[in-house]
mmCIF file of C-alpha atoms in Angstrom:
data_model
loop_
_atom_site.group_PDB
_atom_site.id
_atom_site.type_symbol
_atom_site.label_atom_id
_atom_site.label_comp_id
_atom_site.label_asym_id
_atom_site.label_seq_id
_atom_site.Cartn_x
_atom_site.Cartn_y
_atom_site.Cartn_z
ATOM 1 C CA ARG A 2 -9.749 7.404 7.681
ATOM 2 C CA GLY A 3 -9.719 10.072 10.362
ATOM 3 C CA VAL A 4 -7.758 12.493 8.185
ATOM 4 C CA LEU A 5 -9.895 11.663 5.162
ATOM 5 C CA ARG A 6 -13.106 12.418 7.063
ATOM 6 C CA SER A 7 -11.848 15.605 8.712
ATOM 7 C CA ALA A 8 -9.757 17.173 5.950
ATOM 8 C CA ILE A 9 -11.154 15.996 2.592
ATOM 9 C CA GLU A 10 -14.507 17.099 1.233
ATOM 10 C CA PRO A 11 -16.820 14.104 0.627
ATOM 11 C CA THR A 12 -17.662 15.478 -2.826
ATOM 12 C CA LEU A 13 -14.054 14.994 -4.029
ATOM 13 C CA LYS A 14 -13.943 13.054 -7.284
ATOM 14 C CA LYS A 15 -10.263 12.077 -7.144
ATOM 15 C CA PRO A 16 -9.678 8.386 -6.409
ATOM 16 C CA ILE A 17 -8.254 7.754 -2.936
ATOM 17 C CA ILE A 18 -6.018 4.960 -1.677
ATOM 18 C CA LEU A 19 -6.838 4.620 2.019
ATOM 19 C CA ARG A 20 -4.069 3.629 4.423
ATOM 20 C CA VAL A 21 -5.444 0.853 6.639
ATOM 21 C CA SER A 22 -2.439 -0.352 8.653
ATOM 22 C CA GLY A 23 -0.900 1.272 11.696
ATOM 23 C CA GLY A 24 -0.874 1.134 15.459
ATOM 24 C CA THR A 25 2.757 2.170 15.920
ATOM 25 C CA SER A 26 4.772 5.389 15.755
ATOM 26 C CA MET A 27 8.345 6.631 15.353
ATOM 27 C CA VAL A 28 8.674 6.975 19.156
ATOM 28 C CA GLY A 29 7.710 3.353 19.756
ATOM 29 C CA LYS A 30 10.012 0.352 19.908
ATOM 30 C CA ASP A 31 9.266 -1.142 16.499
ATOM 31 C CA LEU A 32 7.367 0.333 13.564
ATOM 32 C CA ALA A 33 6.772 -3.140 12.174
ATOM 33 C CA ASN A 34 4.337 -4.152 14.915
ATOM 34 C CA GLU A 35 1.279 -3.082 12.887
ATOM 35 C CA VAL A 36 -2.351 -4.142 12.752
ATOM 36 C CA ILE A 37 -5.187 -3.488 10.289
ATOM 37 C CA THR A 38 -6.896 -0.320 11.497
ATOM 38 C CA THR A 39 -10.000 -0.073 9.295
ATOM 39 C CA ALA A 40 -12.794 -2.583 8.747
ATOM 40 C CA ILE A 41 -13.934 -3.368 5.220
ATOM 41 C CA ASP A 42 -17.394 -1.871 5.795
ATOM 42 C CA ASP A 43 -15.786 1.457 6.650
ATOM 43 C CA VAL A 44 -13.560 1.271 3.559
ATOM 44 C CA ILE A 45 -16.723 0.885 1.491
ATOM 45 C CA ARG A 46 -18.562 3.609 3.412
ATOM 46 C CA ILE A 47 -15.692 6.042 2.788
ATOM 47 C CA ASN A 48 -15.765 5.037 -0.898
ATOM 48 C CA ALA A 49 -12.016 4.418 -1.135
ATOM 49 C CA SER A 50 -10.839 3.305 -4.569
ATOM 50 C CA ALA A 51 -8.117 1.103 -3.065
ATOM 51 C CA VAL A 52 -6.427 0.405 0.254
ATOM 52 C CA GLY A 53 -2.797 0.260 1.290
ATOM 53 C CA LEU A 54 -0.902 -1.403 4.115
ATOM 54 C CA SER A 55 2.709 -2.013 5.076
ATOM 55 C CA ILE A 56 4.533 -5.316 5.161
ATOM 56 C CA PHE A 57 7.845 -5.696 6.971
ATOM 57 C CA VAL A 58 9.678 -8.580 5.331
ATOM 58 C CA GLY A 59 12.617 -9.778 7.402
ATOM 59 C CA SER A 60 11.484 -8.093 10.609
ATOM 60 C CA ASP A 61 10.389 -9.743 13.853
ATOM 61 C CA TYR A 62 6.824 -9.051 12.729
ATOM 62 C CA GLU A 63 7.135 -10.420 9.197
ATOM 63 C CA LYS A 64 4.480 -13.139 9.625
ATOM 64 C CA GLN A 65 2.070 -10.760 11.349
ATOM 65 C CA THR A 66 2.268 -8.109 8.644
ATOM 66 C CA LEU A 67 2.040 -10.676 5.845
ATOM 67 C CA GLU A 68 -0.998 -12.146 7.572
ATOM 68 C CA ASN A 69 -2.450 -8.618 7.683
ATOM 69 C CA LEU A 70 -1.988 -8.467 3.909
ATOM 70 C CA VAL A 71 -3.604 -11.858 3.333
ATOM 71 C CA ASN A 72 -6.611 -11.025 5.523
ATOM 72 C CA LEU A 73 -7.056 -7.653 3.849
ATOM 73 C CA VAL A 74 -6.872 -9.153 0.351
ATOM 74 C CA ASN A 75 -9.388 -11.831 1.336
ATOM 75 C CA GLU A 76 -11.871 -9.182 2.468
ATOM 76 C CA CYS A 77 -11.252 -6.690 -0.342
ATOM 77 C CA GLU A 78 -11.522 -9.300 -3.106
ATOM 78 C CA LYS A 79 -15.166 -9.832 -2.149
ATOM 79 C CA PHE A 80 -15.900 -6.228 -3.150
ATOM 80 C CA GLY A 81 -13.408 -5.675 -5.981
ATOM 81 C CA ILE A 82 -11.234 -3.289 -3.958
ATOM 82 C CA PRO A 83 -7.532 -3.405 -4.932
ATOM 83 C CA VAL A 84 -4.881 -3.714 -2.213
ATOM 84 C CA MET A 85 -1.543 -1.899 -2.429
ATOM 85 C CA ALA A 86 1.223 -3.442 -0.325
ATOM 86 C CA VAL A 87 3.995 -1.138 0.897
ATOM 87 C CA THR A 88 7.365 -2.840 1.381
ATOM 88 C CA ALA A 89 8.283 -0.865 4.469
ATOM 89 C CA VAL A 90 11.656 -1.080 6.192
ATOM 90 C CA GLY A 91 11.013 1.140 9.213
ATOM 91 C CA LYS A 92 14.270 2.627 10.447
ATOM 92 C CA GLU A 93 16.410 -0.057 8.789
ATOM 93 C CA LEU A 94 17.263 1.798 5.590
ATOM 94 C CA LYS A 95 20.248 -0.469 4.962
ATOM 95 C CA LYS A 96 17.761 -3.039 3.684
ATOM 96 C CA ARG A 97 17.051 -0.931 0.621
ATOM 97 C CA ASP A 98 18.974 -2.997 -1.921
ATOM 98 C CA ALA A 99 17.631 -4.705 -5.021
ATOM 99 C CA ARG A 100 17.822 -8.242 -3.626
ATOM 100 C CA TYR A 101 15.747 -7.411 -0.557
ATOM 101 C CA LEU A 102 13.255 -5.171 -2.361
ATOM 102 C CA ALA A 103 12.734 -7.709 -5.153
ATOM 103 C CA LEU A 104 12.008 -10.418 -2.586
ATOM 104 C CA ALA A 105 9.574 -8.232 -0.625
ATOM 105 C CA CYS A 106 7.733 -7.106 -3.762
ATOM 106 C CA ARG A 107 7.449 -10.631 -5.082
ATOM 107 C CA ILE A 108 6.032 -11.885 -1.777
ATOM 108 C CA ALA A 109 3.478 -9.054 -1.730
ATOM 109 C CA ALA A 110 2.326 -9.862 -5.251
ATOM 110 C CA GLU A 111 2.138 -13.595 -4.585
ATOM 111 C CA LEU A 112 -0.075 -12.976 -1.551
ATOM 112 C CA GLY A 113 -2.524 -10.986 -3.646
ATOM 113 C CA ALA A 114 -1.497 -7.335 -3.728
ATOM 114 C CA LYS A 115 -2.614 -5.693 -6.980
ATOM 115 C CA VAL A 116 0.048 -2.959 -6.722
ATOM 116 C CA VAL A 117 3.294 -2.761 -4.745
ATOM 117 C CA LYS A 118 4.843 0.418 -3.415
ATOM 118 C CA THR A 119 8.565 0.110 -2.765
ATOM 119 C CA TYR A 120 11.754 2.110 -2.489
ATOM 120 C CA TRP A 121 13.994 2.993 -5.385
ATOM 121 C CA CYS A 122 17.544 1.654 -5.161
ATOM 122 C CA ALA A 123 20.558 2.994 -7.020
ATOM 123 C CA GLU A 124 21.719 -0.371 -8.336
ATOM 124 C CA ASN A 125 19.668 -2.948 -10.265
ATOM 125 C CA PHE A 126 16.241 -1.418 -9.673
ATOM 126 C CA GLU A 127 15.119 -3.142 -12.870
ATOM 127 C CA LYS A 128 15.503 -6.463 -11.014
ATOM 128 C CA VAL A 129 12.860 -5.253 -8.573
ATOM 129 C CA THR A 130 10.339 -4.307 -11.255
ATOM 130 C CA ASN A 131 11.101 -7.235 -13.581
ATOM 131 C CA GLY A 132 10.663 -9.749 -10.763
ATOM 132 C CA CYS A 133 7.315 -8.389 -9.616
ATOM 133 C CA PRO A 134 4.234 -9.579 -11.557
ATOM 134 C CA VAL A 135 2.134 -6.552 -10.559
ATOM 135 C CA PRO A 136 2.791 -2.808 -11.097
ATOM 136 C CA VAL A 137 5.449 -1.151 -8.919
ATOM 137 C CA VAL A 138 5.121 2.370 -7.529
ATOM 138 C CA MET A 139 8.138 4.187 -6.097
ATOM 139 C CA ALA A 140 8.147 5.590 -2.592
ATOM 140 C CA GLY A 141 10.137 8.722 -1.841
ATOM 141 C CA GLY A 142 12.267 7.558 1.052
ATOM 142 C CA PRO A 143 14.500 9.938 3.036
ATOM 143 C CA LYS A 144 14.565 13.614 2.119
ATOM 144 C CA CYS A 145 16.969 14.385 -0.727
ATOM 145 C CA GLU A 146 19.470 17.223 -0.500
ATOM 146 C CA THR A 147 18.385 18.895 -3.746
ATOM 147 C CA GLU A 148 15.409 18.949 -6.083
ATOM 148 C CA LYS A 149 17.541 17.571 -8.878
ATOM 149 C CA GLU A 150 18.276 14.446 -6.827
ATOM 150 C CA VAL A 151 14.534 13.823 -6.567
ATOM 151 C CA LEU A 152 14.081 14.223 -10.302
ATOM 152 C CA GLU A 153 17.055 11.967 -11.003
ATOM 153 C CA PHE A 154 15.903 9.004 -8.933
ATOM 154 C CA VAL A 155 12.337 9.283 -10.210
ATOM 155 C CA HIS A 156 13.545 9.401 -13.817
ATOM 156 C CA ASP A 157 15.814 6.405 -13.264
ATOM 157 C CA GLY A 158 13.048 4.396 -11.642
ATOM 158 C CA MET A 159 10.549 5.202 -14.375
ATOM 159 C CA GLN A 160 13.051 4.152 -17.022
ATOM 160 C CA LYS A 161 13.587 0.877 -15.178
ATOM 161 C CA GLY A 162 9.973 -0.198 -14.958
ATOM 162 C CA ALA A 163 8.091 1.688 -12.244
ATOM 163 C CA ILE A 164 4.589 2.841 -13.214
ATOM 164 C CA GLY A 165 4.459 5.885 -10.970
ATOM 165 C CA ILE A 166 5.457 7.540 -7.713
ATOM 166 C CA ASN A 167 4.116 8.083 -4.212
ATOM 167 C CA LEU A 168 6.311 10.766 -2.673
ATOM 168 C CA GLY A 169 5.888 12.537 0.653
ATOM 169 C CA ARG A 170 8.552 14.684 2.271
ATOM 170 C CA ASN A 171 10.459 15.239 -0.972
ATOM 171 C CA VAL A 172 7.410 17.160 -2.188
ATOM 172 C CA TRP A 173 5.513 18.508 0.812
ATOM 173 C CA GLN A 174 8.600 19.665 2.737
ATOM 174 C CA ASN A 175 9.911 21.565 -0.265
ATOM 175 C CA PRO A 176 9.191 25.325 -0.196
ATOM 176 C CA HIS A 177 8.267 25.055 -3.888
ATOM 177 C CA ALA A 178 6.062 21.965 -3.649
ATOM 178 C CA VAL A 179 3.851 22.831 -6.629
ATOM 179 C CA ALA A 180 6.875 23.359 -8.870
ATOM 180 C CA VAL A 181 8.324 20.013 -7.768
ATOM 181 C CA MET A 182 5.026 18.242 -8.474
ATOM 182 C CA LYS A 183 4.753 19.749 -11.946
ATOM 183 C CA ALA A 184 8.338 18.795 -12.748
ATOM 184 C CA LEU A 185 7.705 15.237 -11.562
ATOM 185 C CA TYR A 186 4.522 15.111 -13.639
ATOM 186 C CA GLU A 187 6.591 15.801 -16.764
ATOM 187 C CA ILE A 188 8.887 12.869 -15.994
ATOM 188 C CA VAL A 189 6.172 10.394 -15.039
ATOM 189 C CA HIS A 190 3.541 11.254 -17.647
ATOM 190 C CA LYS A 191 5.447 12.892 -20.500
ATOM 191 C CA ASN A 192 8.790 11.067 -20.366
ATOM 192 C CA ALA A 193 10.730 14.304 -19.867
ATOM 193 C CA SER A 194 14.447 14.181 -19.200
ATOM 194 C CA VAL A 195 15.905 15.236 -15.851
ATOM 195 C CA ASP A 196 17.245 18.447 -17.384
ATOM 196 C CA GLN A 197 13.892 19.307 -18.966
ATOM 197 C CA ALA A 198 12.071 18.726 -15.686
ATOM 198 C CA PHE A 199 14.669 20.678 -13.715
ATOM 199 C CA ASP A 200 14.423 23.621 -16.110
ATOM 200 C CA LEU A 201 10.654 23.611 -15.615
ATOM 201 C CA PHE A 202 11.092 23.519 -11.834
ATOM 202 C CA ASN A 203 13.434 26.514 -11.919
ATOM 203 C CA THR A 204 11.017 28.452 -14.121
ATOM 204 C CA LEU A 205 8.006 27.731 -11.927
ATOM 205 C CA LYS A 206 9.628 28.348 -8.552
ATOM 206 C CA ASN A 207 10.365 32.005 -9.388
#
């Protein structure tokens, strides 16, 4: 909410999903030790369209973060505000396989999340989306080596049941961020192939 208030004009018409979990950092001992950081009255005051928080299934703080999700859903349901659960893994990237992600997504949906944000995995990603009764959005994960890698995993995930993407460093840390976004738009919204999107990227970056 601090970034939203200080960096985004209040007249913005674009819907915003407000991150409402935190309390830890990369320099701390465990990223999973999160709390809910924003009260429901502030969510309403800010006029967020939805809220998002992380759950850390399988971590030492699994119960705490799942309880955060339950409490947030209980509050948000009173006002019709959707909750997006993020199946975070912290620094333990080895957990990013279909079996783990499918379990985490299913738990999030069963506890009331209206949307789940999760990582793409190279094998059996369709098991993740097919096993989750609410829409699945793909996170970006670690920075890819090339733009084509980004386009490839997004295309694969969209073909296997994801409804959209929520990428960070693979867009913002690219020197041609606008070109990457436009190429991704073609894949997500116009069902473009990887080659078509990559050709567009190369045209726009020059």
